[in-house]
Short mmCIF file of C-alpha atoms in Angstrom, two decimals:
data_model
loop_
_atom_site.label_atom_id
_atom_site.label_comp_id
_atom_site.label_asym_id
_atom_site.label_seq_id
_atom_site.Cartn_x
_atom_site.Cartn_y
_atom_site.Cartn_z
CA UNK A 1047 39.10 -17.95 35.45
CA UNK A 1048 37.23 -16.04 32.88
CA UNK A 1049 34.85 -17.64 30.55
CA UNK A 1050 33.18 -15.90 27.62
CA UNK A 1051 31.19 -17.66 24.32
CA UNK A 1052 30.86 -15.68 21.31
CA UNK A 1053 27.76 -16.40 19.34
CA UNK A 1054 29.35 -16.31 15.92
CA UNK A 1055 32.41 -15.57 14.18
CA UNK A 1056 30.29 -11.93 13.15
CA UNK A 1057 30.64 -11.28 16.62
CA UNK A 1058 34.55 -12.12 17.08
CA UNK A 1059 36.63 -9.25 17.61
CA UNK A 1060 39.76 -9.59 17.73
CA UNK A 1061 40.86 -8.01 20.58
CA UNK A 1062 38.76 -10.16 22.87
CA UNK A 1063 41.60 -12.71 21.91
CA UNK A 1064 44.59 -11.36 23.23
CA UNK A 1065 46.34 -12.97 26.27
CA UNK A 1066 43.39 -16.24 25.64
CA UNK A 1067 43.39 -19.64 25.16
CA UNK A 1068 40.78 -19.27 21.90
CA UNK A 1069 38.80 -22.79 21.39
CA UNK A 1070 36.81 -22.30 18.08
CA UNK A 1071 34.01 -24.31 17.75
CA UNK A 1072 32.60 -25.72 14.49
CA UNK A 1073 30.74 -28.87 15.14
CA UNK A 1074 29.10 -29.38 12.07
CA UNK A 1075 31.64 -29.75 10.65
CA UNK A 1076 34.76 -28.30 10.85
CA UNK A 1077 36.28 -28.85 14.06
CA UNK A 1078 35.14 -32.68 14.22
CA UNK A 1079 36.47 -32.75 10.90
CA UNK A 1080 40.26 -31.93 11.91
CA UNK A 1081 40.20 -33.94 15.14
CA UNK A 1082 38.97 -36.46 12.84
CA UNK A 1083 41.76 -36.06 10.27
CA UNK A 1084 44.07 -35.87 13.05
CA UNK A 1085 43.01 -38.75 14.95
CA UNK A 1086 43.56 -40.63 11.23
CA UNK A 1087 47.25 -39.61 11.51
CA UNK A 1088 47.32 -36.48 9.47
CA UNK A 1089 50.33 -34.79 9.61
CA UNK A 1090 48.64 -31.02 10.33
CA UNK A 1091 45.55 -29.28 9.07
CA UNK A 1092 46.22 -25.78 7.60
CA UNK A 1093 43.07 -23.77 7.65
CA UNK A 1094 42.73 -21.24 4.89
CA UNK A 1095 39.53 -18.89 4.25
CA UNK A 1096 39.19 -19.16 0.26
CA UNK A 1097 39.30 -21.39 -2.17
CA UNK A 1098 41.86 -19.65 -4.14
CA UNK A 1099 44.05 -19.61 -1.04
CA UNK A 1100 43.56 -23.46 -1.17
CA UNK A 1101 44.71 -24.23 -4.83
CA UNK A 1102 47.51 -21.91 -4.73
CA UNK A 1103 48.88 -24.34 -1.88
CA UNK A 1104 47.99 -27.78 -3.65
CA UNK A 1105 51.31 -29.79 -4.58
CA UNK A 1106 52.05 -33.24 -4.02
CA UNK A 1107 52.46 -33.48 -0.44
CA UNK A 1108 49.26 -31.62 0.68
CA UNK A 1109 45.40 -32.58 0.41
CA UNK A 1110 42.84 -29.80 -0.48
CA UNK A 1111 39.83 -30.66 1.58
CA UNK A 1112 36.63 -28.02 2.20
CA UNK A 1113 32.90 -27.20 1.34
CA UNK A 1114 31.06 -24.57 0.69
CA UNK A 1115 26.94 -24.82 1.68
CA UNK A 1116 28.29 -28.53 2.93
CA UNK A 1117 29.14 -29.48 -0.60
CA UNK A 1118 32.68 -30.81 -1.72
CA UNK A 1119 34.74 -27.95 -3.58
CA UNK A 1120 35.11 -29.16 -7.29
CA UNK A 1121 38.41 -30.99 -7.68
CA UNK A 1122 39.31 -30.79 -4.02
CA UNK A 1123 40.66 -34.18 -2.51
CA UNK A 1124 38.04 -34.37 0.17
CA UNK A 1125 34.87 -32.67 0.92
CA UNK A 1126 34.30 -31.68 4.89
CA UNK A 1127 33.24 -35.22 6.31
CA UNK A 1128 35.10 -36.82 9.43
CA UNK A 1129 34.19 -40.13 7.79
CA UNK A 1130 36.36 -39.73 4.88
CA UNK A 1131 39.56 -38.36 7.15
CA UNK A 1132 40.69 -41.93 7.26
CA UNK A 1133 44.49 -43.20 7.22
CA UNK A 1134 44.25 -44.20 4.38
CA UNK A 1135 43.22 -41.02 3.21
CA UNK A 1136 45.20 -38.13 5.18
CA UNK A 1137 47.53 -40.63 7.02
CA UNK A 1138 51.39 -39.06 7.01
CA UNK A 1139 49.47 -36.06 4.87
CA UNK A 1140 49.19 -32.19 5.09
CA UNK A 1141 45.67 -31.15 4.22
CA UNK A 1142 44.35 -27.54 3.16
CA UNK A 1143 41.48 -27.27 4.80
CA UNK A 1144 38.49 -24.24 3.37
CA UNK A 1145 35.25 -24.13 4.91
CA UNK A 1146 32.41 -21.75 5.24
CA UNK A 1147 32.61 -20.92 8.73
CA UNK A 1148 34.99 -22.78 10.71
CA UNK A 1149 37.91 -22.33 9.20
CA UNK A 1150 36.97 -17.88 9.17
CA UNK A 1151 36.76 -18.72 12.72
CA UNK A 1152 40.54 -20.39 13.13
CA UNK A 1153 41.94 -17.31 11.53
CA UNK A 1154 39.87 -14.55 13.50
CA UNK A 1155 41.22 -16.25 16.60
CA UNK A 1156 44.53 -16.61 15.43
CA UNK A 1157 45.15 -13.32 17.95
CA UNK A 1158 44.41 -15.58 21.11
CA UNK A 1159 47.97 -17.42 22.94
CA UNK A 1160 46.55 -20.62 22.21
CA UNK A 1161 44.33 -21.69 19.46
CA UNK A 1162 42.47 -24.76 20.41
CA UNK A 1163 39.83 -26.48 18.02
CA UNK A 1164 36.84 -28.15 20.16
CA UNK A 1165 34.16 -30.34 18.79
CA UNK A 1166 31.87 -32.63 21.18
CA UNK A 1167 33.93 -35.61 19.98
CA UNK A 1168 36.95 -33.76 22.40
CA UNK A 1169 35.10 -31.72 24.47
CA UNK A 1170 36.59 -33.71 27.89
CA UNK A 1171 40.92 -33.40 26.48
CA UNK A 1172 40.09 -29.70 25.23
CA UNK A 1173 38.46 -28.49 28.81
CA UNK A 1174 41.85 -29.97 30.79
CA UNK A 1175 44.11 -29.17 28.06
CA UNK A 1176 42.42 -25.42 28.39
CA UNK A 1177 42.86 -25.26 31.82
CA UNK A 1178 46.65 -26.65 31.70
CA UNK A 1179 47.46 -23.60 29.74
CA UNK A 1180 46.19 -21.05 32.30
CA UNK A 1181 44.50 -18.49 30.27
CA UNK A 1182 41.24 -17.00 30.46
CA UNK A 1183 38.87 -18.99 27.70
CA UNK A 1184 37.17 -17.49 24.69
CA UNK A 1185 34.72 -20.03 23.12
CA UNK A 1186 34.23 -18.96 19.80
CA UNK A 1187 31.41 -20.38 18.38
CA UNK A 1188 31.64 -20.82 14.22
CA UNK A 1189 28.27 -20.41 13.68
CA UNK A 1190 26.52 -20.57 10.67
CA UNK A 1191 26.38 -17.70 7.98
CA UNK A 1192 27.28 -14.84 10.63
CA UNK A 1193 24.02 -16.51 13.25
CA UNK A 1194 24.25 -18.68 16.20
CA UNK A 1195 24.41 -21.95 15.59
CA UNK A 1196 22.58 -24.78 18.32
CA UNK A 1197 25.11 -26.86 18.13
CA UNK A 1198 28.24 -24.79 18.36
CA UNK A 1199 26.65 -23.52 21.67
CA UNK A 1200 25.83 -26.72 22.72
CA UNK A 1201 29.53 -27.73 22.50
CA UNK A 1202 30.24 -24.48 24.34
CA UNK A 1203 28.19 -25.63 27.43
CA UNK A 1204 29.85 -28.79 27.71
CA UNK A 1205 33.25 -27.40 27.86
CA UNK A 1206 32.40 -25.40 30.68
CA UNK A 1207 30.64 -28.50 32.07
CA UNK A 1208 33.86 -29.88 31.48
CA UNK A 1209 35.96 -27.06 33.08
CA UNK A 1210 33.88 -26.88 36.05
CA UNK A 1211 34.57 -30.62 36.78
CA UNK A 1212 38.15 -30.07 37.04
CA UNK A 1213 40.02 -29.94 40.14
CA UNK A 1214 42.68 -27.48 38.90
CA UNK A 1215 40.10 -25.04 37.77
CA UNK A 1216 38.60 -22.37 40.69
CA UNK A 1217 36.37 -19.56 40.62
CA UNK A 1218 34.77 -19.65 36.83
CA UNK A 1219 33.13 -16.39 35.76
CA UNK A 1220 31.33 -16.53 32.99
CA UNK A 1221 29.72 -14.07 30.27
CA UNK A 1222 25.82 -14.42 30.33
CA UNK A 1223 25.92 -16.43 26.89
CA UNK A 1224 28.31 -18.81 28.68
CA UNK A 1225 25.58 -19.18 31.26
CA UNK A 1226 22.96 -19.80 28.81
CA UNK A 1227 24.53 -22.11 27.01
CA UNK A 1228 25.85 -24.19 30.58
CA UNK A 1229 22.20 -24.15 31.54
CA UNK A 1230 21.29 -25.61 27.80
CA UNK A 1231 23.85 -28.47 27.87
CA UNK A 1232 22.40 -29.57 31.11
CA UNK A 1233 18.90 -29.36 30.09
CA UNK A 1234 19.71 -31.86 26.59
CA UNK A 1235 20.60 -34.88 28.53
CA UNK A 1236 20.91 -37.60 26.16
CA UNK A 1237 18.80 -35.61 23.49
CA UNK A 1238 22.20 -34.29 22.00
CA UNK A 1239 22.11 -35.89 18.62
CA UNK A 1240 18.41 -35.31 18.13
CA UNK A 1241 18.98 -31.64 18.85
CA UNK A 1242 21.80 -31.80 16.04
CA UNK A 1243 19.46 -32.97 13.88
CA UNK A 1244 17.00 -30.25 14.65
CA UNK A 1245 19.17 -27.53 14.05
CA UNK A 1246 19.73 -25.10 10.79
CA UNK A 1247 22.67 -27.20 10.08
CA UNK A 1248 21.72 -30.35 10.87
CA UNK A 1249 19.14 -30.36 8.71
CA UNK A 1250 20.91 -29.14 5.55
CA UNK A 1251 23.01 -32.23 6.26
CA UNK A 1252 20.09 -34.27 6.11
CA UNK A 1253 18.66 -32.63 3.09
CA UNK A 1254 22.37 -33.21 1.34
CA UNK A 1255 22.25 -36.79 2.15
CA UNK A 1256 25.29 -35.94 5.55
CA UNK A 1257 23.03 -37.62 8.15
CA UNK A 1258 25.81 -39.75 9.51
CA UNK A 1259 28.13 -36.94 9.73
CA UNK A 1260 25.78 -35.99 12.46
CA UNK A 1261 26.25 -39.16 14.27
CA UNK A 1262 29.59 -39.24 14.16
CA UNK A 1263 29.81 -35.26 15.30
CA UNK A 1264 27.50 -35.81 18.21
CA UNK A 1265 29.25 -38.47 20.25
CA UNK A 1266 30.36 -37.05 23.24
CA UNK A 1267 34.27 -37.70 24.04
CA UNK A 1268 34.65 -39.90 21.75
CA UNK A 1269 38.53 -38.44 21.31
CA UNK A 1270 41.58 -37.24 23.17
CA UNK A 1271 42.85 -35.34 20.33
CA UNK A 1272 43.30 -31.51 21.23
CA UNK A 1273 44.03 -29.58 17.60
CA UNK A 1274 46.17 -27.05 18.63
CA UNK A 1275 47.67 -23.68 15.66
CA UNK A 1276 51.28 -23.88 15.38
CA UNK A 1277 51.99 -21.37 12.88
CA UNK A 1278 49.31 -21.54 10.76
CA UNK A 1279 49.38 -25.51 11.20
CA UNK A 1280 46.68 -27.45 13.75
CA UNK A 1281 48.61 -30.26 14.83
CA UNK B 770 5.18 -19.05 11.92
CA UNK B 771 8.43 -18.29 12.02
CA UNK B 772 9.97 -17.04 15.27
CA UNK B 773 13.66 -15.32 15.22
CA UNK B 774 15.11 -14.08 18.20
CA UNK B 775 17.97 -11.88 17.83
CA UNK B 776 20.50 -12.01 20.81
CA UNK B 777 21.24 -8.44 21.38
CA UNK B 778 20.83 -4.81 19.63
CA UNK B 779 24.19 -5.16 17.70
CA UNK B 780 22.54 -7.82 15.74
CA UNK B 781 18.94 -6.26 14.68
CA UNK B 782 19.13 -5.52 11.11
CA UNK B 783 16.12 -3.01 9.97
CA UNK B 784 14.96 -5.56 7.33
CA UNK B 785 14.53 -8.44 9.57
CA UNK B 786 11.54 -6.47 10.81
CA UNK B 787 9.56 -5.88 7.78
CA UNK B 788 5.94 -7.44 7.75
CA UNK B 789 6.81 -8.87 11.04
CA UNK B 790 5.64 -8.48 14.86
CA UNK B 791 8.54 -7.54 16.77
CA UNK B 792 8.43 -8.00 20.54
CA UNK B 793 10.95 -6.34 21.99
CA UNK B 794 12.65 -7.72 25.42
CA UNK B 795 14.30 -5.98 28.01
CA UNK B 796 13.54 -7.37 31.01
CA UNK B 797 16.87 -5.60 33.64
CA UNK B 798 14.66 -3.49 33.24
CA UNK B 799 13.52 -1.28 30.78
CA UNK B 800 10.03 -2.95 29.46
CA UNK B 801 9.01 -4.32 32.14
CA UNK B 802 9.00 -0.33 33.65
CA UNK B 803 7.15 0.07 30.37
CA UNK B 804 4.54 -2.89 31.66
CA UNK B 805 4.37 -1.17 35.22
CA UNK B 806 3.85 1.96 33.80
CA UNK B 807 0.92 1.50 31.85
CA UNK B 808 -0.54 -0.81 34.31
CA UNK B 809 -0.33 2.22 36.93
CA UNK B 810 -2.51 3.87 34.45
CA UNK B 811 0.19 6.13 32.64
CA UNK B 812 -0.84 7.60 29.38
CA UNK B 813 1.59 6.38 26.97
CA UNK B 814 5.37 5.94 26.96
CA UNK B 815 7.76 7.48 24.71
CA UNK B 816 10.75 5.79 24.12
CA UNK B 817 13.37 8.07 22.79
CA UNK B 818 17.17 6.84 22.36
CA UNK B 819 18.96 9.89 23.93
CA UNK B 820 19.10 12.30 27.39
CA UNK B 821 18.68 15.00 25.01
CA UNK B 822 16.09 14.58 23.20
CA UNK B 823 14.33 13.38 26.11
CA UNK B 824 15.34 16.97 27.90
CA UNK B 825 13.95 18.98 24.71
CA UNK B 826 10.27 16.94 25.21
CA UNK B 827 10.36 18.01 29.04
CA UNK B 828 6.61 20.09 29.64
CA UNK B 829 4.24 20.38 32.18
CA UNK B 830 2.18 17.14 31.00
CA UNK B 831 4.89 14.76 29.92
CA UNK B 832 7.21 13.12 32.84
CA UNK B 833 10.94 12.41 32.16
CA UNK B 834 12.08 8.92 33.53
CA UNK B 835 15.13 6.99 32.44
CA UNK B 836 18.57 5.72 33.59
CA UNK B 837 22.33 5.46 32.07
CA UNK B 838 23.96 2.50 33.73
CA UNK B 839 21.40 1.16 35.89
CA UNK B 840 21.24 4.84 37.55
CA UNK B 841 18.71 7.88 37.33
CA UNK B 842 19.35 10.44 34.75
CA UNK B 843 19.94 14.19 37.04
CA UNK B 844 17.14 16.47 36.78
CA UNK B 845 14.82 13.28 35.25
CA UNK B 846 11.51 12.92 37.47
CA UNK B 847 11.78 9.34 37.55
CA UNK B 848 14.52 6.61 37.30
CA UNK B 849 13.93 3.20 35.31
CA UNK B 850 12.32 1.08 38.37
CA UNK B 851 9.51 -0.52 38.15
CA UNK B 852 8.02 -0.07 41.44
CA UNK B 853 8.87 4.26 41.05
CA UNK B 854 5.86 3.94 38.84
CA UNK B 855 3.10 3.82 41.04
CA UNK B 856 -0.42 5.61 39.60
CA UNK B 857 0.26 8.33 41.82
CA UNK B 858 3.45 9.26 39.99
CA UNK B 859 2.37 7.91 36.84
CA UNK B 860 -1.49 8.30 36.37
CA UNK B 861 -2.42 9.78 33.37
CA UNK B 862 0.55 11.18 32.33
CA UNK B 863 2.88 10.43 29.49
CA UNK B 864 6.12 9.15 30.14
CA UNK B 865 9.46 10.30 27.98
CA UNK B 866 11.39 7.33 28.68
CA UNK B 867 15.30 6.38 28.11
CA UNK B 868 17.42 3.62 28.88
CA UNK B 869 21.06 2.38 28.16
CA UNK B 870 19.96 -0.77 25.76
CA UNK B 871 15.64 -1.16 25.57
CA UNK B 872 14.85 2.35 23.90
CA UNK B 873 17.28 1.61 21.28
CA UNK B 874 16.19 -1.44 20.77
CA UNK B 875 12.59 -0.31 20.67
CA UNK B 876 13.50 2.16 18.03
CA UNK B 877 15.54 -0.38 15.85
CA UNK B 878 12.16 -2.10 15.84
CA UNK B 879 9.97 0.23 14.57
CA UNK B 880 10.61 -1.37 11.00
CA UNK B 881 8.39 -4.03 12.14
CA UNK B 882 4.39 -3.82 11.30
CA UNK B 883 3.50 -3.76 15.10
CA UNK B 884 5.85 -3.42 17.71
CA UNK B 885 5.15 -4.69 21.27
CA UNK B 886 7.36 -4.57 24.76
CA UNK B 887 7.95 -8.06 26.01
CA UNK B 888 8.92 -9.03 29.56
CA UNK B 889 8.86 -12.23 31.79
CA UNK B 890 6.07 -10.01 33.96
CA UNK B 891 3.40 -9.91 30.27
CA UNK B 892 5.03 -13.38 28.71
CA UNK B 893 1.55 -15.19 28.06
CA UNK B 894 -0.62 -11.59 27.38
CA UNK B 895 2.04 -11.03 24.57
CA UNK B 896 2.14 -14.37 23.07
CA UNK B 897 -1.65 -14.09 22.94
CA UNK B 898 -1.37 -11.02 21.06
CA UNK B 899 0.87 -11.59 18.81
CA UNK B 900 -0.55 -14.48 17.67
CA UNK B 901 -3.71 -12.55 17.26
CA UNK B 902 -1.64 -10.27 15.18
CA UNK B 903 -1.03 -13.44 12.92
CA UNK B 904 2.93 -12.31 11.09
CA UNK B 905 6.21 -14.16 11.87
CA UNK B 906 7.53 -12.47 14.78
CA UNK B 907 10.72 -11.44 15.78
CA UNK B 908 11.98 -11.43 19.61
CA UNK B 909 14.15 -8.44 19.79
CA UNK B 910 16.49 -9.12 23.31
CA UNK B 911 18.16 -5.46 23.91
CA UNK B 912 20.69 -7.12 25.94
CA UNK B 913 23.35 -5.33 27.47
CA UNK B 914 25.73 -3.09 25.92
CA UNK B 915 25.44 -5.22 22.84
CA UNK B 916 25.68 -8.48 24.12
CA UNK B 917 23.24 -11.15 24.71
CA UNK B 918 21.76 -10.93 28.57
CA UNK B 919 20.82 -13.91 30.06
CA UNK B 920 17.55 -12.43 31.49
CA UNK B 921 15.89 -11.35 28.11
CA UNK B 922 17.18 -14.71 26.72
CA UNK B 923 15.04 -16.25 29.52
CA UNK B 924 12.31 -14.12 28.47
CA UNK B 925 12.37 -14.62 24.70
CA UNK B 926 11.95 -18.54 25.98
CA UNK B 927 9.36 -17.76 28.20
CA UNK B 928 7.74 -16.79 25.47
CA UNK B 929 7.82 -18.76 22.60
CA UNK B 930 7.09 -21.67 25.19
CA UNK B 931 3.78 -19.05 25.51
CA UNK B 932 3.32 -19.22 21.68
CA UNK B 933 3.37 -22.74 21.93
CA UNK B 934 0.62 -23.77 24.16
CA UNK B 935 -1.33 -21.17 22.01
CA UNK B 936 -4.35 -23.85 19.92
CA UNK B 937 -4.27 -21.01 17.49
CA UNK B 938 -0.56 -21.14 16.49
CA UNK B 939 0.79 -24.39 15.11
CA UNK B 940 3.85 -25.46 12.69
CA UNK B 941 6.42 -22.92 14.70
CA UNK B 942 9.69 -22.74 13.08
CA UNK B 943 12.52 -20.81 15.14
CA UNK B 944 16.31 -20.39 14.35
CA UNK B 945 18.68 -21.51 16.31
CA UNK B 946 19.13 -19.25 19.19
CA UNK B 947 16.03 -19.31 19.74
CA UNK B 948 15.67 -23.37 19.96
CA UNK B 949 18.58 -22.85 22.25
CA UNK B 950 16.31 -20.07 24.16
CA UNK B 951 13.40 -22.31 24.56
CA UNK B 952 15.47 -25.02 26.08
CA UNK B 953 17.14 -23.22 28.73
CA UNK B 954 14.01 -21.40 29.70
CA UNK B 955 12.61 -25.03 30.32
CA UNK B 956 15.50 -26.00 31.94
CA UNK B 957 14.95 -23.33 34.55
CA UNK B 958 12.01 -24.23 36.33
CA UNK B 959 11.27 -22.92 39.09
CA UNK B 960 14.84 -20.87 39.18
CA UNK B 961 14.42 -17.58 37.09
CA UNK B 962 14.78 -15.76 40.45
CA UNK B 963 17.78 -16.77 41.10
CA UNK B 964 19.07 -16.88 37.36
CA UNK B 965 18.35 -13.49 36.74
CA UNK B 966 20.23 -12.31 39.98
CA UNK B 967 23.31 -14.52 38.49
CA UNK B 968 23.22 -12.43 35.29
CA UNK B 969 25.79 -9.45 34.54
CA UNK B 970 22.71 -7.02 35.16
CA UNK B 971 21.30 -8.31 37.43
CA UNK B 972 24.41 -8.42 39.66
CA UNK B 973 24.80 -4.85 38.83
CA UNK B 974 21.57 -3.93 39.79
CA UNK B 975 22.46 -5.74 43.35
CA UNK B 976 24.98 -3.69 43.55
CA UNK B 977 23.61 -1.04 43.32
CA UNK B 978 20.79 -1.50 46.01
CA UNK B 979 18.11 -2.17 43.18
CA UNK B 980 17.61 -5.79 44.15
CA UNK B 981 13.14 -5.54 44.71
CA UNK B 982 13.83 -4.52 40.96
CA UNK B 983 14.95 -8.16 40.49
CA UNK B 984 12.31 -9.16 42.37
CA UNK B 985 9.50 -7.29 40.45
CA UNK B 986 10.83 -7.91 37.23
CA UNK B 987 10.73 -12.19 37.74
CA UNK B 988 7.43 -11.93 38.28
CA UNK B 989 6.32 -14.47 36.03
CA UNK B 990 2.90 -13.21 33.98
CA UNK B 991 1.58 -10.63 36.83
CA UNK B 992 0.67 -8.33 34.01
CA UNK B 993 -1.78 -8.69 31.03
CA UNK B 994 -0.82 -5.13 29.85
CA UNK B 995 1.02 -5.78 26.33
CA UNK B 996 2.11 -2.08 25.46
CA UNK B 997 2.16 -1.53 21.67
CA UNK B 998 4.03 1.18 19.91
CA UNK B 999 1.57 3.79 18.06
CA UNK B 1000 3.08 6.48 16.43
CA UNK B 1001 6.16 7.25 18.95
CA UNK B 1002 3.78 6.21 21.70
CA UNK B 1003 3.64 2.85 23.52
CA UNK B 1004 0.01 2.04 24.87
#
């Protein structure tokens, strides 16, 4: 099985997709955000890459949730924290979700088979539901503002951690990023969350008052939730 | 200081070099050829980005060396292995050198206010001097064919850990990748050997029955030579 991490969503081309399983990764927040809203009962998440694209689709049935520079969108529902994703909020509920990264990353890999979203939260149920669908893997890291982010590629090692703890899974090749990143996720044993907090993210989260976002995005497994695009639906 | 390091060739933008050191890192294999060279007492080193222009500098006192794909150009007097430049091939002459990703690299640097050739043989020398040189520095990994290479990712590690033992250089802020660089290099001790045969170039390089190259080029701060570009000459 072939294994290759993409630093950034700059970096995504789409042809690297075709044939995949794609699992975009947007730990901070986006992808811990739907498994989140999912886990709360949601009835889908339906990424969009503007704002304007999100209004035009508000009505009564769907939620308009998103940030921009990981502030709430003015008269949105919901900003881009798990924490508020609760039933109460998005039980039974549609949300519209616009974000600056993550959700450009859904809909570059919308060319992939299988669109998986991975977060460390379901890094364990995305690695076996990965390797159930017998593709080769792309692990498209979000990023932040076109740049690696540390804890997108954090996420990416343990996913191949992950894979390469799975019986059904032989022979993984991987790019040299995936590599990098494998050797990385070993190296942060039980330093994850302080490494969130250390990175360019991380600490705009802090700054904007998010800390426990970061707690909340860095626990490892924490959900068996596997956000998979159905039409333009995660579900 | 602020340290950047920038994943692959692709990625350097021009004005991420201004007022800045940029040490640029190709370690598979083209500056650590670049260390060797001047260590064997060569004269300077040219990079230049294509076969042709380094066919119209051919003359009696200027050497051509350089490889496409991790093989020697035809007609060129030397390849891109270290070890080829020994002071009897080398000694006192200048070198026209090109390669498939670390000439290019070194000319998308020459923005930058100096520019220096990194490589895991001349990690601590260039941290020393480009702390001396007292700007925010940028580590430039060529990588291969515009993706990130696990051995100048190493290197780039390798060398901000450098930078850090440094008395002279304190409050070091680093993006992302290359937070992410300085962990895996630490996570790696004792195994760059065997990391940088793993890699995609290095495997090629096996392959190809350049393996000592490996060996050489691993070599953990053999060399104090840090070549700096002057003019179109590194010396």
């Amino acid at each position: 099985m072939q294994i290759e991490v993409i630093s950034s969503v700059n970096e995504a081309q789409a042809d690297r997709f075709v044939h995949r399983t794609v699992i975009v990764i947007d730990v901070l927040r986006a992808t811990s955000t739907i498994v989140a809203a999912l886990e709360a009962g949601a009835a889908g998440i339906m990424p969009v890459e503007t704002v304007l694209e999100a209004r035009a689709l508000q009505c009564s049935v769907q939620l308009l949730a998103g940030e921009r520079f990981c502030r709430k969108i003015p008269g949105f529902d919901l900003g881009n924290s798990p924490e508020e994703f609760t039933p109460a909020a998005v039980g039974g509920k549609r949300v519209v979700l616009t974000t600056t990264n993550g959700t450009r990353a859904l809909h570059k890999a919308m060319r992939g088979d299988y669109v998986l979203a991975g977060s460390l939260n379901n890094a364990a149920a995305c690695a076996v539901t990965a390797a159930e669908l017998r593709r080769d893997i792309v692990l498209l890291c979000a990023g932040s503002h076109n740049e690696f982010a540390l804890e997108d590629g954090l996420c990416a090692g343990l996913i191949i951690s992950e894979l390469k703890q799975l019986g059904s899974v032989s022979g993984i090749d991987m790019n040299d990023l995936g590599a990098a990143m494998l050797g990385l996720y070993r190296s942060s044993d039980g330093s994850l969350r302080e490494m969130l907090i250390r990175s360019t993210t991380g600490r705009r989260l802090v700054k904007n008052g998010n800390a426990r976002d970061i707690d909340h995005c860095s626990q490892v497994n924490s959900s068996s939730i596997v956000p998979r695009l159905q039409g333009d639906m995660l579900v």
